[in-house]
Coordinates of C-alpha atoms in Angstrom, one line a residue:
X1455 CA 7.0 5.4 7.2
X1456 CA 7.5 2.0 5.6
X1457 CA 4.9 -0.5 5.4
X1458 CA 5.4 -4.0 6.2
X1459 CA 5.1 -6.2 3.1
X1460 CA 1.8 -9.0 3.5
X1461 CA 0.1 -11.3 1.0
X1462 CA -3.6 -10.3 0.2
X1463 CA -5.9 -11.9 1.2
X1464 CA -9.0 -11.1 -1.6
X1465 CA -9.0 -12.5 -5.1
X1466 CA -9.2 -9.2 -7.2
X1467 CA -11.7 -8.0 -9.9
X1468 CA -14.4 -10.1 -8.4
X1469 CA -17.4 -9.5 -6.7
X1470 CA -16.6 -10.5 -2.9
X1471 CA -17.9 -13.5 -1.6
X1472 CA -20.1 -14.4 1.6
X1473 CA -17.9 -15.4 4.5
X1474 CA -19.3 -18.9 5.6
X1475 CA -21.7 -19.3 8.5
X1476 CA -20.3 -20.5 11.5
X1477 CA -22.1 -21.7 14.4
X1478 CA -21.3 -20.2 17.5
X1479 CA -21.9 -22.6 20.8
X1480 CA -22.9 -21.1 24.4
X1481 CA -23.8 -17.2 23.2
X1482 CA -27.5 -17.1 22.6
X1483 CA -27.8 -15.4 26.2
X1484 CA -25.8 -12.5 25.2
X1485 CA -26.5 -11.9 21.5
X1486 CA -29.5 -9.6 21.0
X1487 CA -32.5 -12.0 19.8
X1488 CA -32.5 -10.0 16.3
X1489 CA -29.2 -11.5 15.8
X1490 CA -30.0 -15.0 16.8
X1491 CA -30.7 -16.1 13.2
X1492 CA -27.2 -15.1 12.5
X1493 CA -24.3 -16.2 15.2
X1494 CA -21.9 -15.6 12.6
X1495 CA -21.9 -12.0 14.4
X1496 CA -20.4 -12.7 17.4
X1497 CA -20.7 -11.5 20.7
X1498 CA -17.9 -9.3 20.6
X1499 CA -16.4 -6.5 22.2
X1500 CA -19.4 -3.6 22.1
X1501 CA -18.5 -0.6 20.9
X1502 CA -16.2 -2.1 18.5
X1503 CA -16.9 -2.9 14.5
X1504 CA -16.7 -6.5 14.6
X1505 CA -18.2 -9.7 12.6
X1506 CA -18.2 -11.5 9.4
X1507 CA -18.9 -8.1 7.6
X1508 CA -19.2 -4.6 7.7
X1509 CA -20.8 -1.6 6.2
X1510 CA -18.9 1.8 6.1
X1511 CA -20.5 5.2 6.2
X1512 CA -18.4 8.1 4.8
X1513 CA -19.1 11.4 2.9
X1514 CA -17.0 12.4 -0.1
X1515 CA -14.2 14.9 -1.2
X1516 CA -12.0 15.1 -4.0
X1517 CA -9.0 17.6 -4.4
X1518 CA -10.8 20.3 -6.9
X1519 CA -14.7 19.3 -5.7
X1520 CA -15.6 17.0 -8.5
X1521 CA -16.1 14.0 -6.6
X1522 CA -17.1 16.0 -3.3
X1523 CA -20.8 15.0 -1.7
X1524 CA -21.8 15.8 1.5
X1525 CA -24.7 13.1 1.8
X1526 CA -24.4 9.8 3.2
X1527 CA -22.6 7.3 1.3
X1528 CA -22.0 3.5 2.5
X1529 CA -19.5 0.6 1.2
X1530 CA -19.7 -3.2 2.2
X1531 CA -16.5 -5.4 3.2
X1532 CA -15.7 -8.9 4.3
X1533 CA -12.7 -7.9 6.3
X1534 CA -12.3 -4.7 7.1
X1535 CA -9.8 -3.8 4.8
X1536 CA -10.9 -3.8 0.9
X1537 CA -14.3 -2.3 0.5
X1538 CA -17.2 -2.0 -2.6
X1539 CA -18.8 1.3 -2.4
X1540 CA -22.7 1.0 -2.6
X1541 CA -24.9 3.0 -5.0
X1542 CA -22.0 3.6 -7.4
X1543 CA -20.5 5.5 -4.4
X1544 CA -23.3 7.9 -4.8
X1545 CA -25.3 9.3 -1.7
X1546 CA -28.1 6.9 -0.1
X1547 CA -29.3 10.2 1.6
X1548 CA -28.7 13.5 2.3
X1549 CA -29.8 15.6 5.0
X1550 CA -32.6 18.4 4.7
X1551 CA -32.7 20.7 7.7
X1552 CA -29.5 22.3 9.5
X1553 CA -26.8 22.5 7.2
X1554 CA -27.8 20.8 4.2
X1555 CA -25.4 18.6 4.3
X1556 CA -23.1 16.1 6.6
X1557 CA -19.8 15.5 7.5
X1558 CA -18.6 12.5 10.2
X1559 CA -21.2 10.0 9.8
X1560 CA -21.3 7.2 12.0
X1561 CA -23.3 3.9 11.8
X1562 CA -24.5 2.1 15.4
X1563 CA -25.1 -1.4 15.4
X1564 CA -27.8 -1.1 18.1
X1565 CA -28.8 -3.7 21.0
X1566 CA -31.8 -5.1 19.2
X1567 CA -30.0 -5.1 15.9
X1568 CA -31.8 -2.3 14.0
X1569 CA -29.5 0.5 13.1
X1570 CA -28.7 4.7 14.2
X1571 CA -27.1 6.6 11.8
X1572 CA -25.4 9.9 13.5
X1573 CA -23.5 12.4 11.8
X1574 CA -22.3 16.5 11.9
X1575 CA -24.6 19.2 10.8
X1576 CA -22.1 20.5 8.6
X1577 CA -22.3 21.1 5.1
X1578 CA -18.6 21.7 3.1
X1579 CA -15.3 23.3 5.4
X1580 CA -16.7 26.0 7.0
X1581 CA -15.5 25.2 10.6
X1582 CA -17.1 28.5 12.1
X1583 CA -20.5 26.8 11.6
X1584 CA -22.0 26.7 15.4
X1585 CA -24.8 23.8 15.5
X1586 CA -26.0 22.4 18.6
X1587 CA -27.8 19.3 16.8
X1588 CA -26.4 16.4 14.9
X1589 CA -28.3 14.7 12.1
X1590 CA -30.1 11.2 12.9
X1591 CA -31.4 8.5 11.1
X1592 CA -33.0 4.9 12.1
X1593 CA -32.7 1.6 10.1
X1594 CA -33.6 -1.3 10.4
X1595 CA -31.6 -2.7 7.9
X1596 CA -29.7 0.2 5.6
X1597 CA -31.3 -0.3 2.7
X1598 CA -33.9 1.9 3.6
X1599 CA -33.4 5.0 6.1
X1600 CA -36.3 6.7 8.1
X1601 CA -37.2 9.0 10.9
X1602 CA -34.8 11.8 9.6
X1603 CA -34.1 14.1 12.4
X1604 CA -31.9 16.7 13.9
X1605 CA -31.2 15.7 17.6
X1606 CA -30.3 18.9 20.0
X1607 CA -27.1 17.8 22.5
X1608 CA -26.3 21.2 23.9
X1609 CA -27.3 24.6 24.0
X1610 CA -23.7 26.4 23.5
X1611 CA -22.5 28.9 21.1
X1612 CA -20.5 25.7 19.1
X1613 CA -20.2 23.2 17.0
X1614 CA -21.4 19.2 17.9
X1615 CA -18.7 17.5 15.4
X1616 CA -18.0 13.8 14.9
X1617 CA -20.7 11.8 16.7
X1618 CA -20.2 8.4 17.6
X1619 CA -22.5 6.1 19.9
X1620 CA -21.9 3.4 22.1
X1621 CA -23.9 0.9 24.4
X1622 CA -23.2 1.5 28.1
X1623 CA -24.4 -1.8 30.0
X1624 CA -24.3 -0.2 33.3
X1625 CA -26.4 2.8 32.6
X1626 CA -28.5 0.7 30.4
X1627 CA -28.2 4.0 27.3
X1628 CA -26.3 4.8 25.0
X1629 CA -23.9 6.9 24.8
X1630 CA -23.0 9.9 22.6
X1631 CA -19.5 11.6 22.0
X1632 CA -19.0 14.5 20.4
X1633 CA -16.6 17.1 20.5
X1634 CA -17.4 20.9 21.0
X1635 CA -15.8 23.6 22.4
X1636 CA -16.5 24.6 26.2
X1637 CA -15.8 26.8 29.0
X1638 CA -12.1 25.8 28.9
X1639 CA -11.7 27.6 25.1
X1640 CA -10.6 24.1 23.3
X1641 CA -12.4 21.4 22.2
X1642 CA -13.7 18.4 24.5
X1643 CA -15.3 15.1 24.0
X1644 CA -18.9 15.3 25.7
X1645 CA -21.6 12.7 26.4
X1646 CA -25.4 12.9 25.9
X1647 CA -27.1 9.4 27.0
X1648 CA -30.0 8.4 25.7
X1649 CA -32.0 4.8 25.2
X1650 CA -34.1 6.4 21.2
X1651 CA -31.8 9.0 19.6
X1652 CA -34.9 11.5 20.2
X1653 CA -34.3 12.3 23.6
X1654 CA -31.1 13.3 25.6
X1655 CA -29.5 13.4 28.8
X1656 CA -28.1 16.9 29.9
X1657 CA -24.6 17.0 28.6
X1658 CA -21.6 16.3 30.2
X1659 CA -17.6 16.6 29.9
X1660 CA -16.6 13.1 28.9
X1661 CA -12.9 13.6 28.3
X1662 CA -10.5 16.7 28.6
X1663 CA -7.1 16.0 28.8
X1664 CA -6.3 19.5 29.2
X1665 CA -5.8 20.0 25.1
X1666 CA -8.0 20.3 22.0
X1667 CA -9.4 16.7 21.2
X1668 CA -11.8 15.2 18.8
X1669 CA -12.9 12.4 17.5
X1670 CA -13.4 9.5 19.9
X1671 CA -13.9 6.1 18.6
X1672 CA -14.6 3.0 21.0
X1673 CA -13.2 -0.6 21.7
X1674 CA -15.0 -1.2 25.0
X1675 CA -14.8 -4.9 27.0
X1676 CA -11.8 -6.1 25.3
X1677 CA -9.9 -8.2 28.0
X1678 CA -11.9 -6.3 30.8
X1679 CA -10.9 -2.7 30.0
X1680 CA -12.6 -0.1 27.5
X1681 CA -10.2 1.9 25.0
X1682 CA -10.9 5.1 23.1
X1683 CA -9.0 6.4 20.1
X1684 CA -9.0 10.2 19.6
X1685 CA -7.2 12.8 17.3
X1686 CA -4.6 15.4 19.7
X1687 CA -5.1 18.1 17.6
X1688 CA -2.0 19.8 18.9
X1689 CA 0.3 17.1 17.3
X1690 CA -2.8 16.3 14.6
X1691 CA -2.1 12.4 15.8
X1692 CA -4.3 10.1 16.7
X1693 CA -4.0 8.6 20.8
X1694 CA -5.2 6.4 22.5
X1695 CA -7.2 6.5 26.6
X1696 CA -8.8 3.5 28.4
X1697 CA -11.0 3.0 30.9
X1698 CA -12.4 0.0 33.3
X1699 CA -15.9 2.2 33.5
X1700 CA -16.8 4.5 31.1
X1701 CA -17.7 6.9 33.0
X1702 CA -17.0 10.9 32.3
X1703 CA -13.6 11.7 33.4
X1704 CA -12.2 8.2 33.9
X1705 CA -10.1 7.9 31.0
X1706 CA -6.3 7.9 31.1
X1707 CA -4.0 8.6 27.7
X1708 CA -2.0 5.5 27.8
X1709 CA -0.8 4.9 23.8
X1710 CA 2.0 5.5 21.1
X1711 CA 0.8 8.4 18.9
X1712 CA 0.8 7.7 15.3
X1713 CA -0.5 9.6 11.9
X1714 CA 1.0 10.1 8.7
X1715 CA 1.0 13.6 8.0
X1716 CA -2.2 15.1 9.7
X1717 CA -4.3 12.4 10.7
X1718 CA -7.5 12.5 12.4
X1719 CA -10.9 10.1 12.3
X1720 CA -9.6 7.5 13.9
X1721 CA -11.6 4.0 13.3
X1722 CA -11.4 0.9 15.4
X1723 CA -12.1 -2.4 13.3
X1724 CA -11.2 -6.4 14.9
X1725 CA -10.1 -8.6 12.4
X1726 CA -13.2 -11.0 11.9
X1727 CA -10.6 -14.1 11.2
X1728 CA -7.8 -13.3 13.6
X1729 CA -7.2 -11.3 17.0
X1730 CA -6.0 -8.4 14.8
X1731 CA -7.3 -4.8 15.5
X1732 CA -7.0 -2.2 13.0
X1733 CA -6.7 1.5 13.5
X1734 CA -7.8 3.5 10.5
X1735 CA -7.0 7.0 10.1
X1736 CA -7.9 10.0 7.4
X1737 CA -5.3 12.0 6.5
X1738 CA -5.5 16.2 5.1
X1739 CA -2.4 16.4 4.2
X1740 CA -3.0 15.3 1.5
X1741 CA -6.4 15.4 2.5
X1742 CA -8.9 12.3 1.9
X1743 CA -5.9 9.6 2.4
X1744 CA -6.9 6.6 4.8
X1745 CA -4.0 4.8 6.5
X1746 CA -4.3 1.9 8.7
X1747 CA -2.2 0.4 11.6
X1748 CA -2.9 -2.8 13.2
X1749 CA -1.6 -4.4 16.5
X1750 CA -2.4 -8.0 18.2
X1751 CA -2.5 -6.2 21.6
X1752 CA -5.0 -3.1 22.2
X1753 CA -3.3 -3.0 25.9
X1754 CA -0.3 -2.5 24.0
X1755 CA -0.9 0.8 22.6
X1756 CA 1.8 0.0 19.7
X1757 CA 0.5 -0.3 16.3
X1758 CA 2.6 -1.3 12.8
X1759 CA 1.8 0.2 9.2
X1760 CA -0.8 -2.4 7.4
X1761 CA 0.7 -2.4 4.0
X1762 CA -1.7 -0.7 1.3
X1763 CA -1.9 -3.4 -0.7
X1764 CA -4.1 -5.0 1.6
X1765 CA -6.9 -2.1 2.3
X1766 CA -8.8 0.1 -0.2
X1767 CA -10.8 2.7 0.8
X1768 CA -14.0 3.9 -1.4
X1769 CA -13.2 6.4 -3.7
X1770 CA -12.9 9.8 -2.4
X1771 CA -14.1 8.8 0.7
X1772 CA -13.5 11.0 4.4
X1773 CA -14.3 10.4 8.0
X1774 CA -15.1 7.3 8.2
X1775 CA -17.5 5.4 10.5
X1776 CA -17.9 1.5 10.8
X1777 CA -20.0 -1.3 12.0
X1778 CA -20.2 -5.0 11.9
X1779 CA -23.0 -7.0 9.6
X1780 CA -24.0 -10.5 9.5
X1781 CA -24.0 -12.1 6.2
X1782 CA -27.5 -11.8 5.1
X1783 CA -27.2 -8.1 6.0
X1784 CA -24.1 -8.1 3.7
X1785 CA -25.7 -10.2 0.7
X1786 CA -29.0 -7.9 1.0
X1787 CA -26.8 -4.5 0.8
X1788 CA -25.0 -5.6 -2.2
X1789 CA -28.6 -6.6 -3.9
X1790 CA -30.4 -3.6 -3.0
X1791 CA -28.0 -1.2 -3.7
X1792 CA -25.6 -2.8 -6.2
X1793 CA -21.9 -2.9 -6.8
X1794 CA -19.9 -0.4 -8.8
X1795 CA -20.7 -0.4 -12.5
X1796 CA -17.0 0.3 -12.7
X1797 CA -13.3 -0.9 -11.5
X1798 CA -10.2 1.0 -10.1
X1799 CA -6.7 -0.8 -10.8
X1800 CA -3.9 -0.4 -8.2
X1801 CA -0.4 -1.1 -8.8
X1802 CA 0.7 -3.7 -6.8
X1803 CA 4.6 -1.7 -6.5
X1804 CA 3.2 1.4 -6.4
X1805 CA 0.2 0.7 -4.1
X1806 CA -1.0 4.4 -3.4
X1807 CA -0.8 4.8 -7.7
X1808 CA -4.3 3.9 -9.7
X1809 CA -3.9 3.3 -13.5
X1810 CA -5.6 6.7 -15.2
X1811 CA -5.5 8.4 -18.4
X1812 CA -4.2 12.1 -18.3
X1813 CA -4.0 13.7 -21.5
X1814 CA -5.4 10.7 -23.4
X1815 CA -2.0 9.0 -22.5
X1816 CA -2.2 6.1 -19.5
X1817 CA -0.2 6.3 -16.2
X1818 CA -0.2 5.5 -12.7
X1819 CA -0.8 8.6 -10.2
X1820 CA -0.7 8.7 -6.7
X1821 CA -4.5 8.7 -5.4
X1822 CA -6.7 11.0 -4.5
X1823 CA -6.9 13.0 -7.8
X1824 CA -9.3 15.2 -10.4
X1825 CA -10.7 14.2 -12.3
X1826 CA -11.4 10.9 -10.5
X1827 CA -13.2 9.4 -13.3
X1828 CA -10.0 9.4 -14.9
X1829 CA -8.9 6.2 -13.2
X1830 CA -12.8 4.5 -13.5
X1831 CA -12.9 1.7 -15.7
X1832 CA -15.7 -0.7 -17.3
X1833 CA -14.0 -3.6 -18.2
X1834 CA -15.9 -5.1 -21.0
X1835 CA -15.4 -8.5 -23.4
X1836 CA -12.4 -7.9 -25.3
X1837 CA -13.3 -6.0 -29.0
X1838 CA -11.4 -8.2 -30.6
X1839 CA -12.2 -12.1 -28.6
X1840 CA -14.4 -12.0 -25.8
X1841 CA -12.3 -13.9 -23.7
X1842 CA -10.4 -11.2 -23.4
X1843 CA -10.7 -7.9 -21.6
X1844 CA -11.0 -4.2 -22.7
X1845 CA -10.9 -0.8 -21.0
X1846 CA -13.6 1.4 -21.8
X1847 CA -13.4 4.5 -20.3
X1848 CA -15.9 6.1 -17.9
X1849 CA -15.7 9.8 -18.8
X1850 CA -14.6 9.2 -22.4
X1851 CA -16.9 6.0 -23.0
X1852 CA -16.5 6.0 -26.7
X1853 CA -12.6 5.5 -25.8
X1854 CA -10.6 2.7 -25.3
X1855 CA -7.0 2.3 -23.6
X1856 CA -5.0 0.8 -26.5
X1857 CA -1.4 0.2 -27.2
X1858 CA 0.4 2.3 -29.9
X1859 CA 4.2 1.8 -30.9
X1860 CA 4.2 -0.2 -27.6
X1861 CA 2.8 3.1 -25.7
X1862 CA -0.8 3.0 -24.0
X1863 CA -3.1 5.3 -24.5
X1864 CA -6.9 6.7 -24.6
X1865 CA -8.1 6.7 -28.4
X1866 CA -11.6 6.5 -29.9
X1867 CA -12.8 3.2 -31.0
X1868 CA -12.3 3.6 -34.8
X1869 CA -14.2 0.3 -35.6
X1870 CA -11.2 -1.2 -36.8
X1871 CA -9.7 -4.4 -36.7
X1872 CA -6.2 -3.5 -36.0
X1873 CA -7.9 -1.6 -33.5
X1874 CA -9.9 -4.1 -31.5
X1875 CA -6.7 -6.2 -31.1
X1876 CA -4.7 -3.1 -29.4
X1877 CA -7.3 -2.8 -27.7
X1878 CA -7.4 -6.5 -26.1
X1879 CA -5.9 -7.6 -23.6
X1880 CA -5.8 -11.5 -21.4
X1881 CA -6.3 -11.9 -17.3
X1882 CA -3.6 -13.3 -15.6
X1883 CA -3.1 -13.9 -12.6
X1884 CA -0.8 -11.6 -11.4
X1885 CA 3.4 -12.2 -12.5
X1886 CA 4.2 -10.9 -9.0
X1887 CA 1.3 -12.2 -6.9
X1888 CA -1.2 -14.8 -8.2
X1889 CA -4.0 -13.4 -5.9
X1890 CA -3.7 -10.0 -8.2
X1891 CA -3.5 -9.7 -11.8
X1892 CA -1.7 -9.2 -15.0
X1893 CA -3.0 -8.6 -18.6
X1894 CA -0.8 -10.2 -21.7
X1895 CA -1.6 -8.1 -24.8
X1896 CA -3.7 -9.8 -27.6
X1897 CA -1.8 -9.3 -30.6
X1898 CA 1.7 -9.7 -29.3
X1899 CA 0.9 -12.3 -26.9
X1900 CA 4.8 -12.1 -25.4
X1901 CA 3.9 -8.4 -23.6
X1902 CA 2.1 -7.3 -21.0
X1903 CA 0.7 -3.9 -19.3
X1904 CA 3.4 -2.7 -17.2
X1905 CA 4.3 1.1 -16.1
X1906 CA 8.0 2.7 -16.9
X1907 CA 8.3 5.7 -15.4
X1908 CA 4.6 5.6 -14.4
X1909 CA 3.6 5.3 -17.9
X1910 CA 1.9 2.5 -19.1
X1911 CA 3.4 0.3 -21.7
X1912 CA 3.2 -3.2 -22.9
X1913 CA 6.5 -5.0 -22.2
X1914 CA 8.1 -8.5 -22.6
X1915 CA 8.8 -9.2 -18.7
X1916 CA 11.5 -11.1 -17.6
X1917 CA 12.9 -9.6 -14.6
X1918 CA 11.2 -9.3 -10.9
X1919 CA 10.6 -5.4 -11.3
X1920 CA 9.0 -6.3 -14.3
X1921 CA 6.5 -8.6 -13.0
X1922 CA 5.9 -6.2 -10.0
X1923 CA 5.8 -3.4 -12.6
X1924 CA 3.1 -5.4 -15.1
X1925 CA 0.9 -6.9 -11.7
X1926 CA -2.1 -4.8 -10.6
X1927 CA -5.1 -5.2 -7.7
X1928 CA -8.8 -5.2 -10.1
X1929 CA -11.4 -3.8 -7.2
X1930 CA -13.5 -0.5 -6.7

């Protein structure tokens, strides 16, 4: 399917900004009092990742294993869409007992503001893995997890994949979904509730439509009804149900299925500047893609392709989970645990391409691929005039993308003037877009880095293609 075309909306290759504090009249009564200090949250719909920030949680997989890591790993974002992997998108924990490892994680933004971390006892593909238990964490703000445990939710010969939480008012608990197989031979959302993520409720059916379903992720009190997003694994497309209770059995399938390719995960994200709702799915096919739809009306059950210009996921990232953060929480995440050392480039034509070398010669590829580190950069002051920029590779870091007979490509730094200069290139804001970038060429000043073919090159520009071609998105 074809995206629609839309501006960015984030100033690439810099580190992202704190959204301003806003003060919110007439919600002190229903905003927990840990997050009276910051309003900026919102009292928005529960269940739903929503506020000035957000933190994801994700594990990792790359196509031959090299980037693959089943621990916890966690990104930061302003909007939902573009995200800066923590930790140098390294694990902040791993599990111990069960498994060994995770899949699924999920992050709870709980009622008195401290945070539940939930994900499968799984470690790698091996979908024949029975565990009753899922592995549990408490924060209270995620730069330090404690209280590592594995909770029990059931005592059947299956599996307990893809937890997710949510606050049920009525019942005064919380609510966990997970998906296992039961009595009816498919899989089935079920619901433990609990009020400490120690102890558990007796589990019940939560939702069987009568096929195999997984992976439910909430939107609950938006406009008086409660919406849950789930993968039909029959059609490996992610559906929507509602609800005006939340209890077990009362949901009804009421939405247009969509996926590109297999698609399963599903993740529901409001807009924190607009009444947009974002649906983001992870693909297999190829596997460890992220799509995202969006729609102004969650009663609609329609959703439109966000164009990938506009979202990024982390690197390697799968099965996402997502909550909201205020922006202290967001400014003390990026301090404790630090931005990438390191920056991706997207082409702004080609948004599913990253610039990598392959073969010591530079291209654009379609993402996800191995080696990964192919397409990390450190951009450092230019070699030859530090107002300038070069690339220094990450897995080659004594080589330097430089142009030859016009042609870029990886060579060692040979100390050289002539050189440096190849080697240098100028920001610009982008000949396509001004919110992205372009980089004129040091030493002939009337060229810029462009792809041909999906090679890179530098290039006079003069005609629209080649501005799109020579314009790329700096980020992570």
């Amino acid at each position: 399917m074809t995206a629609p075309r839309e501006t960015p909306r984030e100033t690439p290759g810099k580190t992202p900004r704190r959204p301003s504090r806003r003060h919110v009249l007439g919600m002190a009564a229903t905003v927990p009092l840990a997050l009276t200090a910051d309003l900026a949250l919102g009292a928005g719909p529960a269940g739903a990742a929503t506020g000035p920030a957000f933190v994801m949680a994700y594990f990792t997989e790359s196509p031959n294993g090299l980037g693959t890591d089943y621990g916890l790993h966690l990104a930061v974002s302003l909007d939902g869409l573009e995200w800066t992997p923590l930790n140098q998108n390294k694990p902040v924990a791993t599990p111990t007992q069960g498994a060994g490892g995770l899949r699924d994680p999920f992050v709870l933004r709980k009622q008195d503001g401290t945070f539940a971390v939930l994900a499968t006892d799984l470690k790698g593909t091996d979908w024949s893995y029975n565990s009753q238990y899922i592995h549990v964490w408490d924060s209270a703000d995620l730069r330090s997890l404690t209280g590592y445990r594995r909770l029990k939710l059931h005592g059947m010969t299956t599996h307990s994949w893809a937890p997710e939480a949510f606050w049920d008012a009525g019942r005064g608990q919380y609510g966990i979904v997970y998906s296992s197989v039961n009595a009816s031979g498919h899989n089935v959302l079920m619901v433990n509730y609990t009020t400490d993520f120690r102890t558990v409720s007796a589990p019940q059916v939560f939702f069987d439509p009568g096929y195999d379903v997984i992976d439910g992720s909430f939107a609950l009190g938006v406009g008086g009804t409660n919406y849950m997003y789930f993968k039909d694994s029959s059609k490996q497309t992610l559906v929507g149900a509602r609800s005006a209770t939340l209890a077990p059995g009362s949901w009804q399938v009421f939405s247009t299925p969509v996926a590109h390719g297999g698609t399963e995960a599903p993740t529901l994200v409001k807009s924190p500047s607009s009444n947009t709702w974002y649906l983001w799915g992870d693909t297999y096919t190829p596997n460890g893609v992220f799509y995202a739809w969006q729609t102004t009306d969650l009663a609609s059950g329609t959703w439109t392709p966000v164009d990938q210009r506009r979202y990024t996921q982390p690197v390697n990232s799968k099965h996402c989970g997502i909550a909201p953060l205020t922006g202290t929480q967001y400014d003390n995440l990026l301090a404790h645990w630090g931005a990438p050392a390191w920056n991706r480039l997207k082409s702004y034509n080609h948004p599913d391409r990253y610039v990598r070398h392959a073969g010591f010669a530079a291209r654009i590829d379609p993402y996800p691929f191995d080696p990964y580190t192919d397409a990390q950069w450190k951009l450092v002051p230019g070699l030859a005039d530090a107002s300038g920029v070069s690339f220094q590779s990450v897995n080659y870091p004594d080589r330097y993308l430089r142009h030859y007979s016009y042609a870029l490509r990886l060579d060692p730094n040979d100390g050289t003037s002539a050189f440096a200069q190849d080697a240098t290139f100028h920001k610009v804001a982008g000949l396509a877009d001004s919110a992205w970038t372009s980089f004129r060429s040091h030493n002939h000043p009337t060229r810029y880095i462009r792809h041909s073919g999906y090679a890179l090159r530098i290039d006079p520009v003069s005609t629209a293609t080649d501005r799109a071609d020579a314009t790329f998105r700096v980020g992570y």
